[in-house]
Amino acid sequence: MVNHDGERVWVKWHFKTDQGIRNLPEDEANRIAGGNPDFSAHDLQRAIQEGDYPSWTVSIQVMPEKDADSYKWHPFDLTKVWPHSDYPLIEVGKLTLNENPSNYFAEIEQAAFEPSNLVPGLGISPDKVLQNRLNSYKDAHYYRIGVNYHQVPVNRPRGCPYSMGTAGTYARDGTMRTDGNGENAPDYEPNSFGGPVAMNK
């Protein structure tokens, strides 16, 4: 994360279930899987429909950037957990699933998540697995959904003020363009038409 003064810290995110953790005995799991392989998805849909919304408490650990150089192990080693005694958990919010999709294909099957979509203040760590995913996720979306997957309603930013239809981009044309393609708005920056401006961070 980077603050307004340009100071960077490394952050680990934690999503802890509020439902607790319960497991099925092996024989029961095998029986359920044989009769209903989508049991977990149906269980989730039922809980949401009945108002028993599943939630996760969201916490972060914060490591000053300079600590990473001298910490006792590589802080971006995925096999390690930062000790809470060194970097305590700071609760920052809650993730709640409170609505079932009305159209599973449009809202779930076409959803395209990628770690390279970042809001201001978030940055990329040197985690090698993350570095690989920055490219591979986008590549997979191109293949699976199409070059303009960011225009599919479930992937489109909400409340976008820009006329191009996608936040902060001048992307145009391409296969399966599904909107007005920016109409006659400029596709260059800087411009005097109030389009998105490049961030120098």
mmCIF file of C-alpha atoms in Angstrom:
data_model
loop_
_atom_site.group_PDB
_atom_site.id
_atom_site.type_symbol
_atom_site.label_atom_id
_atom_site.label_comp_id
_atom_site.label_asym_id
_atom_site.label_seq_id
_atom_site.Cartn_x
_atom_site.Cartn_y
_atom_site.Cartn_z
ATOM 1 C CA MET A 1 0.000 0.000 0.000
ATOM 2 C CA VAL A 2 1.092 3.564 -0.659
ATOM 3 C CA ASN A 3 -0.226 6.600 1.208
ATOM 4 C CA HIS A 4 -0.707 10.151 -0.108
ATOM 5 C CA ASP A 5 2.885 11.012 0.806
ATOM 6 C CA GLY A 6 4.245 8.165 -1.299
ATOM 7 C CA GLU A 7 5.261 6.080 1.728
ATOM 8 C CA ARG A 8 5.018 2.353 1.043
ATOM 9 C CA VAL A 9 4.240 -0.511 3.402
ATOM 10 C CA TRP A 10 3.814 -4.204 2.677
ATOM 11 C CA VAL A 11 0.431 -5.668 3.583
ATOM 12 C CA LYS A 12 -0.884 -9.194 4.046
ATOM 13 C CA TRP A 13 -4.651 -9.620 3.812
ATOM 14 C CA HIS A 14 -6.556 -12.124 5.964
ATOM 15 C CA PHE A 15 -10.156 -13.260 5.428
ATOM 16 C CA LYS A 16 -11.332 -15.260 8.461
ATOM 17 C CA THR A 17 -14.640 -17.066 8.242
ATOM 18 C CA ASP A 18 -17.354 -15.952 10.673
ATOM 19 C CA GLN A 19 -19.178 -19.264 10.178
ATOM 20 C CA GLY A 20 -16.421 -21.365 11.694
ATOM 21 C CA ILE A 21 -14.873 -24.381 10.006
ATOM 22 C CA ARG A 22 -16.690 -27.704 9.837
ATOM 23 C CA ASN A 23 -15.828 -30.761 7.762
ATOM 24 C CA LEU A 24 -17.817 -33.773 6.643
ATOM 25 C CA PRO A 25 -16.702 -37.302 7.489
ATOM 26 C CA GLU A 26 -15.121 -38.961 4.467
ATOM 27 C CA ASP A 27 -17.926 -41.471 3.861
ATOM 28 C CA GLU A 28 -20.604 -38.750 3.997
ATOM 29 C CA ALA A 29 -18.559 -36.471 1.716
ATOM 30 C CA ASN A 30 -18.248 -39.283 -0.836
ATOM 31 C CA ARG A 31 -22.001 -39.985 -0.661
ATOM 32 C CA ILE A 32 -22.932 -36.301 -1.136
ATOM 33 C CA ALA A 33 -20.435 -35.830 -3.986
ATOM 34 C CA GLY A 34 -21.898 -38.830 -5.783
ATOM 35 C CA GLY A 35 -25.484 -37.569 -5.488
ATOM 36 C CA ASN A 36 -24.957 -33.814 -5.857
ATOM 37 C CA PRO A 37 -21.524 -32.646 -7.008
ATOM 38 C CA ASP A 38 -22.719 -29.020 -6.665
ATOM 39 C CA PHE A 39 -23.698 -29.445 -3.017
ATOM 40 C CA SER A 40 -21.486 -26.603 -1.741
ATOM 41 C CA ALA A 41 -22.799 -24.136 -4.322
ATOM 42 C CA HIS A 42 -26.405 -25.099 -3.502
ATOM 43 C CA ASP A 43 -25.691 -24.757 0.215
ATOM 44 C CA LEU A 44 -24.313 -21.245 -0.359
ATOM 45 C CA GLN A 45 -27.320 -20.230 -2.494
ATOM 46 C CA ARG A 46 -29.753 -21.592 0.106
ATOM 47 C CA ALA A 47 -28.055 -19.723 2.965
ATOM 48 C CA ILE A 48 -28.160 -16.420 1.075
ATOM 49 C CA GLN A 49 -31.790 -16.953 0.024
ATOM 50 C CA GLU A 50 -32.765 -17.590 3.662
ATOM 51 C CA GLY A 51 -30.938 -14.477 4.877
ATOM 52 C CA ASP A 52 -28.185 -16.442 6.606
ATOM 53 C CA TYR A 53 -25.516 -14.396 4.853
ATOM 54 C CA PRO A 54 -22.003 -15.859 5.006
ATOM 55 C CA SER A 55 -19.353 -13.364 6.046
ATOM 56 C CA TRP A 56 -15.636 -13.090 6.606
ATOM 57 C CA THR A 57 -13.792 -10.695 8.920
ATOM 58 C CA VAL A 58 -11.103 -8.865 6.952
ATOM 59 C CA SER A 59 -7.833 -7.990 8.660
ATOM 60 C CA ILE A 60 -4.410 -6.857 7.493
ATOM 61 C CA GLN A 61 -0.859 -7.115 8.721
ATOM 62 C CA VAL A 62 1.354 -4.123 7.973
ATOM 63 C CA MET A 63 5.133 -4.364 7.514
ATOM 64 C CA PRO A 64 7.162 -1.171 7.009
ATOM 65 C CA GLU A 65 8.986 -1.343 3.683
ATOM 66 C CA LYS A 66 12.438 -1.188 5.314
ATOM 67 C CA ASP A 67 11.670 -4.244 7.494
ATOM 68 C CA ALA A 68 11.452 -6.478 4.426
ATOM 69 C CA ASP A 69 15.166 -6.091 3.705
ATOM 70 C CA SER A 70 16.283 -7.464 7.066
ATOM 71 C CA TYR A 71 13.445 -9.740 8.205
ATOM 72 C CA LYS A 72 14.412 -13.225 9.444
ATOM 73 C CA TRP A 73 13.010 -14.846 6.301
ATOM 74 C CA HIS A 74 11.880 -13.667 2.898
ATOM 75 C CA PRO A 75 8.590 -11.855 3.640
ATOM 76 C CA PHE A 76 7.121 -12.876 0.268
ATOM 77 C CA ASP A 77 7.735 -16.599 0.710
ATOM 78 C CA LEU A 78 4.243 -18.077 0.335
ATOM 79 C CA THR A 79 5.090 -20.965 2.671
ATOM 80 C CA LYS A 80 5.580 -18.571 5.596
ATOM 81 C CA VAL A 81 3.146 -16.581 7.732
ATOM 82 C CA TRP A 82 4.215 -13.315 9.329
ATOM 83 C CA PRO A 83 4.091 -13.869 13.098
ATOM 84 C CA HIS A 84 1.243 -11.912 14.647
ATOM 85 C CA SER A 85 3.575 -10.955 17.484
ATOM 86 C CA ASP A 86 5.729 -9.024 14.975
ATOM 87 C CA TYR A 87 2.904 -7.696 12.813
ATOM 88 C CA PRO A 88 -0.459 -7.885 14.619
ATOM 89 C CA LEU A 89 -3.738 -8.280 12.787
ATOM 90 C CA ILE A 90 -5.616 -5.015 12.223
ATOM 91 C CA GLU A 91 -9.316 -5.508 11.548
ATOM 92 C CA VAL A 92 -10.410 -3.362 8.594
ATOM 93 C CA GLY A 93 -13.839 -4.639 7.573
ATOM 94 C CA LYS A 94 -16.121 -7.482 6.648
ATOM 95 C CA LEU A 95 -16.884 -9.302 3.403
ATOM 96 C CA THR A 96 -20.525 -10.427 3.215
ATOM 97 C CA LEU A 97 -22.262 -12.370 0.446
ATOM 98 C CA ASN A 98 -25.827 -11.078 0.569
ATOM 99 C CA GLU A 99 -27.260 -11.599 -2.909
ATOM 100 C CA ASN A 100 -27.643 -14.550 -5.241
ATOM 101 C CA PRO A 101 -27.096 -13.974 -8.962
ATOM 102 C CA SER A 102 -30.261 -13.609 -11.018
ATOM 103 C CA ASN A 103 -28.437 -14.851 -14.131
ATOM 104 C CA TYR A 104 -25.656 -17.296 -13.303
ATOM 105 C CA PHE A 105 -23.975 -17.116 -16.701
ATOM 106 C CA ALA A 106 -23.946 -13.319 -16.937
ATOM 107 C CA GLU A 107 -22.930 -12.642 -13.340
ATOM 108 C CA ILE A 108 -20.725 -15.615 -12.432
ATOM 109 C CA GLU A 109 -19.492 -17.445 -15.526
ATOM 110 C CA GLN A 110 -18.434 -14.201 -17.233
ATOM 111 C CA ALA A 111 -16.845 -12.616 -14.149
ATOM 112 C CA ALA A 112 -13.182 -11.823 -14.777
ATOM 113 C CA PHE A 113 -10.956 -11.144 -11.766
ATOM 114 C CA GLU A 114 -7.356 -10.099 -12.179
ATOM 115 C CA PRO A 115 -4.769 -8.829 -9.690
ATOM 116 C CA SER A 116 -3.545 -6.157 -12.120
ATOM 117 C CA ASN A 117 -6.807 -4.189 -11.619
ATOM 118 C CA LEU A 118 -5.774 -1.920 -8.763
ATOM 119 C CA VAL A 119 -7.303 1.095 -7.092
ATOM 120 C CA PRO A 120 -5.054 4.036 -6.152
ATOM 121 C CA GLY A 121 -3.039 3.239 -3.036
ATOM 122 C CA LEU A 122 -2.546 -0.450 -3.811
ATOM 123 C CA GLY A 123 0.582 -1.712 -5.518
ATOM 124 C CA ILE A 124 2.315 -4.915 -6.546
ATOM 125 C CA SER A 125 4.609 -6.881 -4.253
ATOM 126 C CA PRO A 126 7.636 -8.905 -5.429
ATOM 127 C CA ASP A 127 5.758 -12.143 -4.720
ATOM 128 C CA LYS A 128 6.738 -14.377 -7.661
ATOM 129 C CA VAL A 129 3.349 -16.103 -7.859
ATOM 130 C CA LEU A 130 1.582 -12.741 -7.975
ATOM 131 C CA GLN A 131 4.010 -11.494 -10.623
ATOM 132 C CA ASN A 132 3.062 -14.436 -12.840
ATOM 133 C CA ARG A 133 -0.668 -13.919 -12.281
ATOM 134 C CA LEU A 134 -0.485 -10.270 -13.345
ATOM 135 C CA ASN A 135 -0.139 -11.446 -16.942
ATOM 136 C CA SER A 136 -1.702 -14.887 -16.959
ATOM 137 C CA TYR A 137 -5.121 -13.898 -15.597
ATOM 138 C CA LYS A 138 -5.638 -11.245 -18.257
ATOM 139 C CA ASP A 139 -4.451 -13.667 -20.924
ATOM 140 C CA ALA A 140 -6.943 -16.271 -19.715
ATOM 141 C CA HIS A 141 -9.794 -13.733 -19.882
ATOM 142 C CA TYR A 142 -8.894 -12.846 -23.475
ATOM 143 C CA TYR A 143 -9.166 -16.516 -24.395
ATOM 144 C CA ARG A 144 -12.219 -17.372 -22.257
ATOM 145 C CA ILE A 145 -14.414 -14.275 -22.709
ATOM 146 C CA GLY A 146 -12.849 -12.146 -25.425
ATOM 147 C CA VAL A 147 -10.668 -9.096 -25.819
ATOM 148 C CA ASN A 148 -13.405 -6.758 -24.547
ATOM 149 C CA TYR A 149 -14.209 -8.767 -21.416
ATOM 150 C CA HIS A 150 -13.934 -5.566 -19.360
ATOM 151 C CA GLN A 151 -17.149 -4.299 -21.021
ATOM 152 C CA VAL A 152 -19.299 -7.200 -19.863
ATOM 153 C CA PRO A 153 -21.622 -5.643 -17.261
ATOM 154 C CA VAL A 154 -20.375 -7.781 -14.368
ATOM 155 C CA ASN A 155 -16.801 -6.605 -15.045
ATOM 156 C CA ARG A 156 -17.536 -2.969 -15.799
ATOM 157 C CA PRO A 157 -16.737 -0.381 -13.102
ATOM 158 C CA ARG A 158 -19.807 1.128 -11.458
ATOM 159 C CA GLY A 159 -20.514 4.857 -11.627
ATOM 160 C CA CYS A 160 -17.833 5.542 -14.231
ATOM 161 C CA PRO A 161 -17.745 9.248 -15.146
ATOM 162 C CA TYR A 162 -15.913 8.729 -18.441
ATOM 163 C CA SER A 163 -17.645 8.639 -21.784
ATOM 164 C CA MET A 164 -15.579 5.678 -22.973
ATOM 165 C CA GLY A 165 -17.640 3.402 -20.754
ATOM 166 C CA THR A 166 -14.711 1.939 -18.828
ATOM 167 C CA ALA A 167 -12.964 3.726 -16.001
ATOM 168 C CA GLY A 168 -9.643 5.368 -16.716
ATOM 169 C CA THR A 169 -8.951 3.867 -20.124
ATOM 170 C CA TYR A 170 -9.001 4.815 -23.775
ATOM 171 C CA ALA A 171 -9.395 1.218 -24.934
ATOM 172 C CA ARG A 172 -11.432 1.044 -28.135
ATOM 173 C CA ASP A 173 -12.445 -1.277 -30.933
ATOM 174 C CA GLY A 174 -11.680 -4.992 -30.950
ATOM 175 C CA THR A 175 -13.772 -8.109 -31.367
ATOM 176 C CA MET A 176 -17.227 -8.136 -29.794
ATOM 177 C CA ARG A 177 -17.237 -4.506 -28.703
ATOM 178 C CA THR A 178 -20.558 -4.357 -26.863
ATOM 179 C CA ASP A 179 -21.156 -0.647 -26.287
ATOM 180 C CA GLY A 180 -20.974 2.605 -28.272
ATOM 181 C CA ASN A 181 -17.185 2.238 -28.674
ATOM 182 C CA GLY A 182 -16.596 5.692 -27.260
ATOM 183 C CA GLU A 183 -18.570 7.267 -30.076
ATOM 184 C CA ASN A 184 -16.696 10.442 -31.120
ATOM 185 C CA ALA A 185 -14.844 10.955 -27.799
ATOM 186 C CA PRO A 186 -11.073 11.474 -28.086
ATOM 187 C CA ASP A 187 -8.903 8.394 -27.666
ATOM 188 C CA TYR A 188 -5.731 10.214 -26.656
ATOM 189 C CA GLU A 189 -4.336 11.888 -23.541
ATOM 190 C CA PRO A 190 -3.907 14.659 -22.618
ATOM 191 C CA ASN A 191 -7.066 16.178 -24.055
ATOM 192 C CA SER A 192 -9.390 19.055 -23.218
ATOM 193 C CA PHE A 193 -12.549 16.948 -23.066
ATOM 194 C CA GLY A 194 -12.326 15.763 -19.452
ATOM 195 C CA GLY A 195 -11.120 12.252 -20.227
ATOM 196 C CA PRO A 196 -9.126 10.086 -17.831
ATOM 197 C CA VAL A 197 -5.636 11.260 -16.922
ATOM 198 C CA ALA A 198 -2.571 9.046 -16.565
ATOM 199 C CA MET A 199 -1.449 8.407 -13.002
ATOM 200 C CA ASN A 200 2.234 8.953 -12.331
ATOM 201 C CA LYS A 201 2.500 6.574 -9.367
#
